[in-house]
Amino acid sequence: MNALILVSLVAALLVLRQPLLVILLAAIAYAQIAWGSGHLTWIIEDMFVSLDKELILAIPMFMLCGGVMTQGTTAKRLTDVARALVGHLPGGLGVAGIVSSAIFAAISGSSIVTMLAIGAVLYPAMQEAGYSKRFALGTVVSGGTLGIIIPPSIPLILYGLVTETSIVDLFRAGVGPGLLLVGLFALYSVWANRSMPRQSFSWPALMVAIKNGFWSLMMPVILLGGIYSGFFSPTEAAAVALLYAVIIEMFVHRELVFVDLKGVVFDAAKLGGALFPLIAVALSLNLILIENRVPDLMLGFVEGWITSPITFIIVVNLFLLAIGAFMTTAEAILILGPLLAPLAVSFGFDKIVFGIIMIVNLEIGLLTPPVGLNLIVAMSAFREKFGLLVRAAVPFILLMILALGLISFIPEISLFFVR
Amino acid sequence: MSSSASSPPGVRTALDYWHRAEVWVATIAFGGIAVILVYDVLVREAVIPLLTAVGFEARHLVLFGSQKIALFLLMWGAFAGIGIATWVGAQLVPKVAFKAVPEAWNDRMNRIADLVTTLFLIGVTIVASIFVAESFQSGQIASGGVRVQVWLVQLAIPVGFASAALRYLAFLIWPDLRPQDGDSIE
């Protein structure tokens, strides 16, 4: 009965257009009254304790880092290197778009930042080179989604926090699926543009691009190299990346002045203001769920219907694909991560692999209407119609579903760099 | 409930000043976190090993409790951010049930939403204030190398919720103050 009231309460708040913060807090308060001790101040205490985790500090650092790089010319320099490197292939500019998105994703940790930074440079260049508007848009919006699977990734940090999974391991696990997606996107670009005129490869042009982009190219090396070698924790690596980005953009590229930093910090504060209280509430919800053995109860319920791990993962994938179309990545991870991860573990899935499966599902959600955030942002950033953007994303969505299937059934794709 | 007066200029100005103050708090907090963490890593990984190698004792350069200070700043930055995100329309609002009511009722629904949010956030502010008052009375000191009374950090929670409640109350009374949909985090 209490569970039914809780579901009705959440449904009512959704109809009443409440912020996610309010919905989560109301759900926790109800759970505390119905199943817990009834002390509402404990929720606030849990929120306070939940934010008292060193790893959380990595999130504002990556937000600031992404902001600094968006203001500077890192994206252009990376794109120039990728164009010089793979531009001679059929569909080379498309491949360059995917490759530069992947490299930028290895710095930014965000899908929107990656899409806007690379898209601003590449979309006009692809149109100028004669690529169809549909393909160019598809490349840019899909390439942007690599930002949340290729580490560092803010959604991976969130998943690690709410499911108590090693963030370094999650970062390692994101590499294989990220490369798989880059490979699939690149092959599609070559195939789709096989009749396009090709450019000739030029060593001098590549050398010039590498020389100009050297400091930007070093960013993912320092960042991921530091984390994977164990030299830095993710938080320390994020701090180093921020320092490096500021130095490069202010003193080497000279594209950023001190005043710009205030705007960068403001944007981070704005996004952080929406996110951090939610993290605190979601983590305190997690504590209540565990205290009241909700994952165990859910498992008992699900096992009554599903017994095979294959059926489980297919059902969960379909569920997450549907959720991804209606919820943003952060919302879905914060709410569903603590509920689904224990279920997946009980069906024999590695918690790290399941995290990657979850992120890839939600990555697809960035491209599916009505709440495909990359599509919505691209609509205003590139001034294109929503319908065109949806059609442009379709081939890439199909490739991502193929990749999702492979990642779901071949855990080694994720675990190769973990072990 | 559907008809509404436009907001007096003084109200928008006052809320803008409040917003600016919060932006400054958040900017100082987030900027401070960045400075502290960068300093911490630089000193530990570069400066101390370098100075030690040339025969100087440099352990005093370490900022003890740096992570804790950064977390305290995050607490203030984060909860100042609730008000900021509310004012600029960056709060995450699930739109899954937006079409449950006809589009013609949008304005009315938004005002009902603002009323519910205001009341709820006032309630959260009261509960959070009780929590902070209890913490103040207990005189609890923070752990992790920073001798600070914990309530000073925890105070950010009721202040943040109160600020957001005030904003929603303003949107309820003067809907023209309500921001358009803003950014999201992906």
XYZ file of C-alpha atoms in Angstrom:
605
model
C 0.000 0.000 0.000
C 2.789 2.404 0.980
C 4.607 1.656 -2.288
C 1.467 2.458 -4.240
C 1.089 5.767 -2.403
C 4.744 6.577 -3.137
C 4.329 5.882 -6.863
C 1.132 7.965 -6.910
C 2.917 10.807 -5.110
C 5.743 10.827 -7.671
C 3.241 10.640 -10.549
C 1.257 13.533 -9.090
C 4.400 15.646 -8.699
C 5.383 14.875 -12.298
C 1.977 16.072 -13.495
C 2.395 19.134 -11.258
C 5.643 19.953 -13.150
C 7.837 19.848 -10.091
C 11.625 20.122 -10.321
C 13.429 16.807 -9.943
C 14.872 18.111 -6.675
C 11.382 18.428 -5.193
C 10.236 15.044 -6.524
C 13.225 13.237 -5.040
C 12.973 15.052 -1.706
C 9.247 14.299 -1.472
C 9.872 10.615 -2.261
C 12.585 10.414 0.405
C 10.431 12.204 2.968
C 7.588 9.781 2.299
C 9.921 6.768 2.535
C 11.329 8.120 5.808
C 7.822 8.569 7.242
C 6.373 5.310 5.920
C 9.284 2.924 6.423
C 11.945 4.767 8.382
C 12.132 6.533 11.710
C 10.125 9.532 10.577
C 12.941 11.962 11.434
C 12.932 14.356 8.475
C 16.061 16.137 9.703
C 17.953 12.906 8.998
C 17.334 13.521 5.277
C 19.155 16.835 5.539
C 21.936 15.159 7.521
C 22.230 12.447 4.834
C 22.436 15.172 2.178
C 25.240 16.858 4.081
C 27.127 13.598 4.573
C 26.572 12.598 0.933
C 28.280 15.707 -0.404
C 31.213 15.162 1.944
C 33.039 12.961 -0.584
C 36.315 13.924 -2.180
C 35.368 12.394 -5.536
C 32.518 14.863 -5.975
C 35.109 17.607 -6.324
C 36.088 16.152 -9.721
C 32.743 17.258 -11.186
C 33.142 21.054 -10.789
C 36.734 20.706 -11.971
C 35.676 18.989 -15.211
C 32.878 21.539 -15.644
C 35.370 24.395 -15.303
C 37.840 22.633 -17.575
C 35.202 22.138 -20.282
C 34.215 25.790 -19.943
C 37.802 27.016 -20.378
C 38.321 24.884 -23.469
C 35.062 25.954 -25.046
C 36.176 29.583 -24.737
C 39.551 28.832 -26.281
C 40.713 27.243 -29.550
C 41.417 23.716 -28.345
C 38.544 22.285 -30.400
C 39.727 23.973 -33.619
C 43.290 22.784 -33.158
C 42.172 19.213 -32.466
C 39.921 19.283 -35.511
C 42.791 20.545 -37.676
C 44.966 17.630 -36.572
C 42.174 15.109 -37.227
C 41.507 16.599 -40.681
C 45.171 16.448 -41.616
C 45.362 12.869 -40.327
C 42.252 11.258 -41.812
C 40.914 13.887 -44.214
C 42.294 11.954 -47.211
C 39.975 8.983 -46.551
C 36.629 8.774 -48.334
C 34.273 10.756 -46.108
C 37.441 12.006 -44.461
C 35.925 15.115 -42.977
C 33.242 13.003 -41.322
C 35.908 10.684 -39.936
C 37.833 13.754 -38.771
C 34.697 14.970 -37.009
C 34.306 11.687 -35.166
C 38.017 11.455 -34.295
C 38.209 15.052 -33.061
C 35.007 14.549 -31.037
C 36.608 11.470 -29.474
C 39.793 13.351 -28.574
C 37.822 16.296 -27.231
C 35.630 13.862 -25.279
C 38.796 12.580 -23.646
C 39.141 16.032 -22.096
C 35.672 17.425 -21.558
C 33.473 14.820 -19.837
C 30.327 16.324 -21.342
C 28.248 15.600 -24.418
C 26.929 19.097 -25.060
C 30.339 20.721 -24.619
C 31.883 18.242 -27.073
C 29.145 18.721 -29.654
C 29.204 22.514 -29.501
C 32.982 22.834 -29.473
C 33.623 20.469 -32.398
C 30.403 21.225 -34.249
C 31.091 24.968 -34.345
C 34.272 24.245 -36.325
C 33.300 21.175 -38.283
C 29.694 21.702 -39.327
C 30.404 24.738 -41.543
C 33.559 23.054 -42.907
C 31.624 19.916 -43.887
C 28.931 21.931 -45.622
C 31.567 23.920 -47.475
C 33.240 20.693 -48.599
C 29.968 19.466 -50.135
C 28.794 16.985 -47.497
C 25.031 16.690 -47.200
C 23.529 18.774 -44.426
C 21.909 15.637 -43.018
C 25.165 13.695 -42.774
C 27.090 16.659 -41.366
C 24.495 17.223 -38.655
C 24.364 13.520 -37.850
C 28.138 13.440 -37.450
C 28.216 16.459 -35.175
C 25.319 15.522 -32.873
C 26.370 11.859 -32.647
C 30.059 12.656 -32.235
C 29.063 14.842 -29.282
C 27.548 11.873 -27.457
C 31.018 10.322 -27.263
C 31.635 12.921 -24.543
C 29.792 10.854 -21.938
C 31.251 7.439 -22.723
C 34.888 8.295 -23.424
C 36.511 9.136 -20.077
C 36.602 11.435 -18.230
C 32.824 11.544 -18.122
C 30.571 13.332 -15.646
C 27.781 10.707 -16.024
C 30.321 7.965 -15.264
C 31.335 9.848 -12.101
C 27.664 10.138 -11.123
C 27.121 6.403 -11.693
C 30.225 5.641 -9.628
C 28.973 7.844 -6.792
C 25.435 6.464 -6.588
C 26.452 2.814 -6.975
C 29.740 3.000 -5.036
C 31.770 1.764 -8.003
C 35.420 2.689 -8.618
C 35.459 5.728 -10.878
C 38.938 4.890 -12.160
C 37.670 1.439 -13.212
C 34.643 3.016 -14.857
C 36.935 5.406 -16.718
C 39.017 2.450 -17.888
C 35.901 0.548 -18.915
C 34.675 3.459 -21.030
C 37.671 3.290 -23.363
C 36.768 0.059 -25.233
C 33.121 0.958 -25.924
C 34.233 4.498 -26.851
C 36.704 3.137 -29.413
C 34.070 0.709 -30.728
C 31.663 3.588 -31.326
C 34.382 5.716 -32.942
C 35.229 2.786 -35.255
C 31.592 2.196 -36.228
C 30.908 5.891 -36.829
C 34.118 6.263 -38.860
C 33.346 3.205 -41.020
C 29.861 4.528 -41.648
C 31.293 7.891 -42.663
C 33.634 6.214 -45.156
C 30.820 4.069 -46.581
C 28.209 6.837 -46.717
C 30.570 9.226 -48.519
C 32.413 6.756 -50.728
C 31.536 8.736 -53.871
C 32.727 12.085 -52.466
C 35.904 13.572 -53.997
C 38.939 12.770 -51.868
C 41.691 15.075 -50.657
C 45.317 14.089 -50.947
C 47.294 13.304 -47.823
C 50.008 15.834 -46.952
C 52.770 15.161 -44.449
C 53.742 18.859 -44.171
C 50.109 19.790 -43.462
C 49.916 17.099 -40.774
C 53.148 18.304 -39.194
C 51.891 21.903 -39.111
C 48.578 20.796 -37.570
C 50.368 18.717 -34.936
C 52.716 21.606 -34.164
C 49.792 24.004 -33.709
C 47.723 21.477 -31.791
C 50.526 19.918 -29.756
C 49.548 21.468 -26.415
C 45.901 20.581 -26.925
C 46.807 17.003 -27.873
C 48.816 16.690 -24.666
C 45.720 17.384 -22.580
C 44.119 13.899 -22.783
C 47.575 12.350 -22.437
C 48.179 14.146 -19.139
C 44.638 13.717 -17.904
C 44.014 10.052 -18.696
C 47.654 9.046 -18.412
C 47.721 10.513 -14.905
C 44.553 8.669 -13.865
C 45.330 5.313 -15.489
C 48.920 5.237 -14.234
C 47.623 5.847 -10.718
C 49.685 9.029 -10.445
C 46.568 11.175 -9.903
C 43.159 10.461 -8.456
C 40.316 11.556 -10.778
C 39.886 14.710 -8.662
C 43.585 15.580 -8.797
C 43.668 14.845 -12.531
C 40.707 17.161 -13.042
C 42.512 19.918 -11.109
C 45.673 19.437 -13.164
C 43.624 19.441 -16.375
C 41.996 22.708 -15.360
C 45.325 24.337 -14.556
C 46.767 23.054 -17.833
C 43.760 24.300 -19.828
C 43.964 27.777 -18.262
C 47.720 28.044 -18.888
C 47.426 26.816 -22.479
C 44.477 29.010 -23.412
C 45.741 32.137 -21.610
C 49.480 32.054 -22.204
C 50.165 29.714 -25.143
C 47.149 30.066 -27.436
C 46.366 33.519 -25.974
C 42.654 33.021 -26.620
C 41.433 33.603 -23.086
C 41.691 36.640 -20.850
C 41.257 36.706 -17.099
C 37.791 38.300 -17.315
C 36.551 35.295 -19.354
C 37.246 33.056 -16.383
C 34.455 34.721 -14.414
C 31.953 33.689 -17.079
C 33.355 30.159 -17.032
C 32.997 29.944 -13.248
C 29.466 31.383 -13.446
C 28.413 28.727 -15.964
C 29.890 26.021 -13.756
C 28.072 27.468 -10.730
C 24.785 27.502 -12.646
C 25.100 23.895 -13.781
C 26.495 22.834 -10.409
C 23.589 24.503 -8.644
C 21.181 22.304 -10.547
C 23.296 19.191 -10.135
C 24.918 19.080 -6.679
C 21.796 19.346 -4.532
C 20.372 16.585 -6.733
C 23.433 14.438 -6.141
C 23.064 15.007 -2.404
C 19.381 14.075 -2.478
C 19.959 11.055 -4.741
C 22.737 9.761 -2.504
C 20.570 10.167 0.570
C 17.776 8.311 -1.290
C 20.315 5.580 -1.946
C 21.009 5.302 1.793
C 17.289 4.969 2.561
C 16.818 2.355 -0.174
C 19.639 0.275 1.253
C 18.465 0.700 4.864
C 15.039 -0.547 3.856
C 16.407 -3.363 1.655
C 14.535 -2.023 -1.375
C 17.012 -3.510 -3.926
C 16.471 -6.946 -2.311
C 12.716 -6.546 -2.471
C 12.938 -5.442 -6.098
C 15.117 -8.407 -6.895
C 12.558 -10.764 -5.372
C 9.866 -9.117 -7.462
C 11.854 -9.149 -10.725
C 12.963 -12.761 -10.241
C 9.324 -13.726 -10.163
C 9.063 -12.568 -13.759
C 12.556 -12.880 -15.214
C 14.979 -15.709 -14.591
C 17.421 -15.487 -17.489
C 20.235 -12.882 -17.495
C 19.773 -12.513 -21.265
C 16.091 -11.669 -20.876
C 17.000 -9.318 -18.017
C 19.548 -7.337 -20.011
C 17.276 -7.123 -23.056
C 14.404 -5.852 -20.909
C 16.672 -3.379 -19.091
C 18.120 -2.116 -22.372
C 14.653 -1.551 -23.828
C 13.586 0.145 -20.601
C 16.639 2.420 -20.543
C 16.257 3.271 -24.228
C 12.694 4.355 -23.505
C 13.770 6.247 -20.378
C 16.573 7.945 -22.324
C 13.994 9.393 -24.683
C 12.179 11.099 -21.828
C 14.767 11.845 -19.148
C 18.150 13.512 -19.202
C 21.233 11.423 -18.469
C 21.848 12.887 -15.005
C 18.222 12.353 -13.942
C 18.183 8.740 -15.126
C 21.496 7.818 -13.489
C 20.690 9.441 -10.164
C 17.274 7.773 -9.930
C 17.790 4.426 -11.641
C 21.469 3.710 -10.980
C 21.011 2.652 -7.327
C 17.966 0.530 -8.226
C 19.157 -1.236 -11.371
C 22.844 -1.832 -10.571
C 22.167 -4.296 -7.675
C 19.638 -6.114 -9.863
C 22.189 -6.417 -12.667
C 24.799 -7.760 -10.235
C 22.368 -10.375 -8.959
C 21.808 -11.515 -12.544
C 25.567 -12.016 -12.888
C 26.540 -8.741 -14.602
C 29.632 -6.865 -13.540
C 28.665 -3.557 -11.912
C 31.251 -1.745 -14.039
C 29.984 -3.282 -17.291
C 26.416 -2.501 -16.305
C 27.427 1.120 -15.722
C 28.776 1.280 -19.268
C 25.618 -0.384 -20.637
C 23.549 2.188 -18.790
C 25.604 5.104 -20.099
C 25.468 3.858 -23.721
C 21.676 3.534 -23.449
C 21.408 7.070 -22.126
C 23.914 8.221 -24.766
C 21.415 7.016 -27.372
C 18.758 8.922 -25.428
C 20.660 12.126 -26.200
C 19.652 11.596 -29.839
C 16.074 10.403 -29.463
C 13.081 12.740 -29.269
C 11.336 14.231 -27.389
C 14.095 14.906 -24.802
C 17.153 14.198 -26.965
C 19.243 16.958 -25.465
C 21.871 16.996 -28.216
C 19.095 17.473 -30.783
C 17.493 20.267 -28.780
C 20.759 22.133 -28.248
C 21.842 21.555 -31.867
C 18.534 22.989 -33.049
C 19.391 26.389 -31.604
C 23.185 26.173 -31.998
C 23.138 25.226 -35.705
C 19.746 26.772 -36.493
C 18.294 23.645 -38.067
C 14.857 22.050 -37.887
C 14.227 19.419 -35.237
C 12.850 16.938 -37.802
C 16.013 17.183 -39.909
C 18.166 16.632 -36.835
C 16.140 13.549 -35.869
C 16.483 12.078 -39.375
C 20.200 12.927 -39.403
C 20.736 11.008 -36.174
C 18.893 7.826 -37.259
C 21.818 5.955 -38.931
C 24.054 6.787 -35.975
C 21.392 5.624 -33.500
C 21.224 2.276 -35.328
C 25.011 1.957 -35.075
C 24.851 2.785 -31.376
C 22.198 0.111 -30.834
C 24.495 -2.360 -32.601
C 27.343 -1.272 -30.293
C 25.026 -1.554 -27.281
C 24.216 -5.149 -28.223
C 27.904 -5.981 -28.522
C 28.757 -4.263 -25.223
C 25.878 -6.026 -23.440
C 26.866 -9.512 -24.539
C 30.660 -9.182 -24.763
C 31.784 -7.757 -21.386
C 35.433 -7.911 -22.490
C 34.821 -4.827 -24.637
C 34.429 -2.876 -21.405
C 36.683 -4.922 -19.158
C 39.663 -5.175 -21.510
C 41.290 -2.034 -20.108
C 40.127 -2.712 -16.546
C 41.893 -6.031 -16.089
C -5.281 32.339 -11.106
C -4.638 32.879 -14.777
C -4.631 36.673 -14.735
C -1.546 38.307 -13.295
C 0.057 41.695 -12.946
C 3.527 42.302 -14.320
C 6.197 42.580 -11.683
C 7.098 45.986 -10.228
C 10.583 47.039 -11.422
C 11.816 47.125 -7.841
C 11.104 43.433 -7.369
C 13.089 42.358 -10.413
C 15.930 44.669 -9.384
C 15.958 43.302 -5.835
C 15.924 39.707 -7.088
C 18.662 40.547 -9.588
C 20.851 41.896 -6.776
C 20.142 38.778 -4.725
C 21.070 36.707 -7.795
C 24.320 38.633 -8.197
C 25.179 38.053 -4.562
C 24.596 34.321 -5.009
C 26.652 34.310 -8.183
C 29.504 35.874 -6.246
C 29.209 33.284 -3.486
C 29.219 30.485 -6.053
C 32.020 32.064 -8.069
C 34.193 32.448 -4.969
C 33.334 28.896 -3.892
C 34.012 27.230 -7.248
C 37.032 29.431 -7.959
C 38.292 28.679 -4.448
C 37.882 24.931 -4.965
C 39.877 25.152 -8.190
C 42.658 27.191 -6.576
C 42.873 24.915 -3.513
C 42.936 21.667 -5.490
C 45.416 22.950 -8.035
C 47.673 24.302 -5.256
C 47.387 21.013 -3.374
C 48.395 18.887 -6.364
C 51.165 21.256 -7.457
C 52.721 21.433 -4.003
C 52.514 17.706 -3.301
C 53.524 16.405 -6.713
C 55.955 19.059 -7.909
C 57.100 21.691 -5.409
C 57.864 19.484 -2.394
C 59.723 16.748 -4.321
C 61.699 19.445 -6.142
C 62.631 21.394 -3.000
C 63.360 18.180 -1.091
C 65.685 17.074 -3.881
C 67.755 20.251 -3.497
C 67.864 19.934 0.286
C 64.990 22.171 1.491
C 62.356 21.110 3.994
C 59.063 22.131 2.363
C 56.376 20.131 4.120
C 54.987 23.312 5.683
C 53.765 24.311 2.231
C 51.100 21.611 2.366
C 47.635 22.997 3.004
C 46.287 20.669 5.670
C 42.643 19.721 5.236
C 42.633 21.121 1.701
C 40.092 18.585 0.417
C 37.871 19.317 3.384
C 38.037 23.073 2.804
C 37.227 22.457 -0.859
C 34.241 20.325 0.143
C 32.990 23.051 2.485
C 33.276 25.562 -0.335
C 31.432 23.132 -2.593
C 28.635 22.975 -0.039
C 28.178 26.761 -0.149
C 28.659 26.939 -3.917
C 26.229 24.083 -4.513
C 23.439 25.407 -2.331
C 23.905 28.996 -3.545
C 23.520 27.341 -6.936
C 19.944 26.190 -6.205
C 18.845 29.821 -6.264
C 21.007 30.604 -9.295
C 19.699 27.612 -11.250
C 16.132 28.572 -10.308
C 16.530 32.192 -11.408
C 18.102 31.318 -14.780
C 15.765 28.362 -15.463
C 18.425 25.682 -15.179
C 16.599 23.468 -12.672
C 16.063 19.963 -14.018
C 12.332 19.515 -14.488
C 11.176 16.134 -15.875
C 8.810 16.853 -18.765
C 7.486 13.329 -18.987
C 3.973 14.324 -17.842
C 3.787 17.844 -19.269
C 1.273 16.700 -21.854
C -1.014 15.265 -19.201
C -2.891 18.558 -19.275
C -4.029 20.503 -22.365
C -1.557 23.082 -23.682
C -4.121 25.833 -23.145
C -3.740 25.279 -19.406
C 0.014 25.825 -19.479
C 0.055 29.166 -17.674
C -2.333 27.931 -15.010
C -0.336 24.726 -14.535
C 2.910 26.657 -14.231
C 1.424 28.784 -11.460
C 0.100 25.750 -9.619
C 3.566 24.205 -10.030
C 5.172 27.334 -8.564
C 2.743 27.290 -5.630
C 3.502 23.641 -4.824
C 7.259 24.170 -5.201
C 7.165 27.271 -2.971
C 5.287 25.495 -0.185
C 7.458 22.410 -0.431
C 10.716 24.373 -0.370
C 9.512 26.415 2.621
C 8.938 23.099 4.385
C 12.429 21.876 3.458
C 13.886 25.183 4.677
C 12.189 24.725 8.061
C 13.428 21.131 8.430
C 16.950 22.135 7.346
C 16.919 25.038 9.825
C 15.970 22.669 12.665
C 18.848 20.404 11.631
C 21.320 23.306 11.657
C 19.996 24.574 15.000
C 20.542 21.117 16.523
C 24.042 21.072 15.092
C 24.704 24.561 16.519
C 23.533 23.490 19.972
C 25.714 20.383 19.916
C 28.775 22.520 19.043
C 30.018 19.842 16.654
C 33.426 20.482 15.063
C 34.315 19.313 11.546
C 36.626 16.357 11.067
C 39.439 16.070 8.522
C 41.983 18.597 9.783
C 39.759 21.688 9.690
C 38.631 23.021 13.093
C 35.411 24.646 11.946
C 31.997 24.536 13.632
C 29.988 22.288 11.317
C 26.834 24.377 11.482
C 28.623 27.172 9.626
C 28.937 24.839 6.648
C 25.518 23.259 7.081
C 23.907 26.702 7.140
C 24.308 26.737 3.349
C 21.488 24.168 3.093
C 18.555 26.155 4.576
C 19.849 29.381 3.021
C 19.937 27.723 -0.431
C 16.445 26.253 -0.108
C 15.043 29.505 1.317
C 16.509 31.428 -1.595
C 14.928 29.048 -4.109
C 11.581 29.200 -2.233
C 11.688 32.993 -2.411
C 12.264 32.818 -6.193
C 9.349 30.430 -6.739
C 7.144 32.659 -4.581
C 8.094 35.580 -6.827
C 7.281 33.508 -9.948
C 3.937 32.632 -8.402
C 3.009 36.255 -7.738
C 4.561 37.695 -10.903
C 4.727 35.007 -13.612
C 6.590 37.338 -15.977
C 9.638 36.781 -13.755
C 9.569 33.053 -14.532
C 12.600 32.113 -16.673
C 12.403 30.127 -19.877
C 13.830 26.607 -19.934
C 17.558 26.732 -19.406
C 20.527 24.460 -19.571
C 20.989 20.917 -18.477
C 23.918 18.784 -17.540
C 24.986 16.009 -19.854
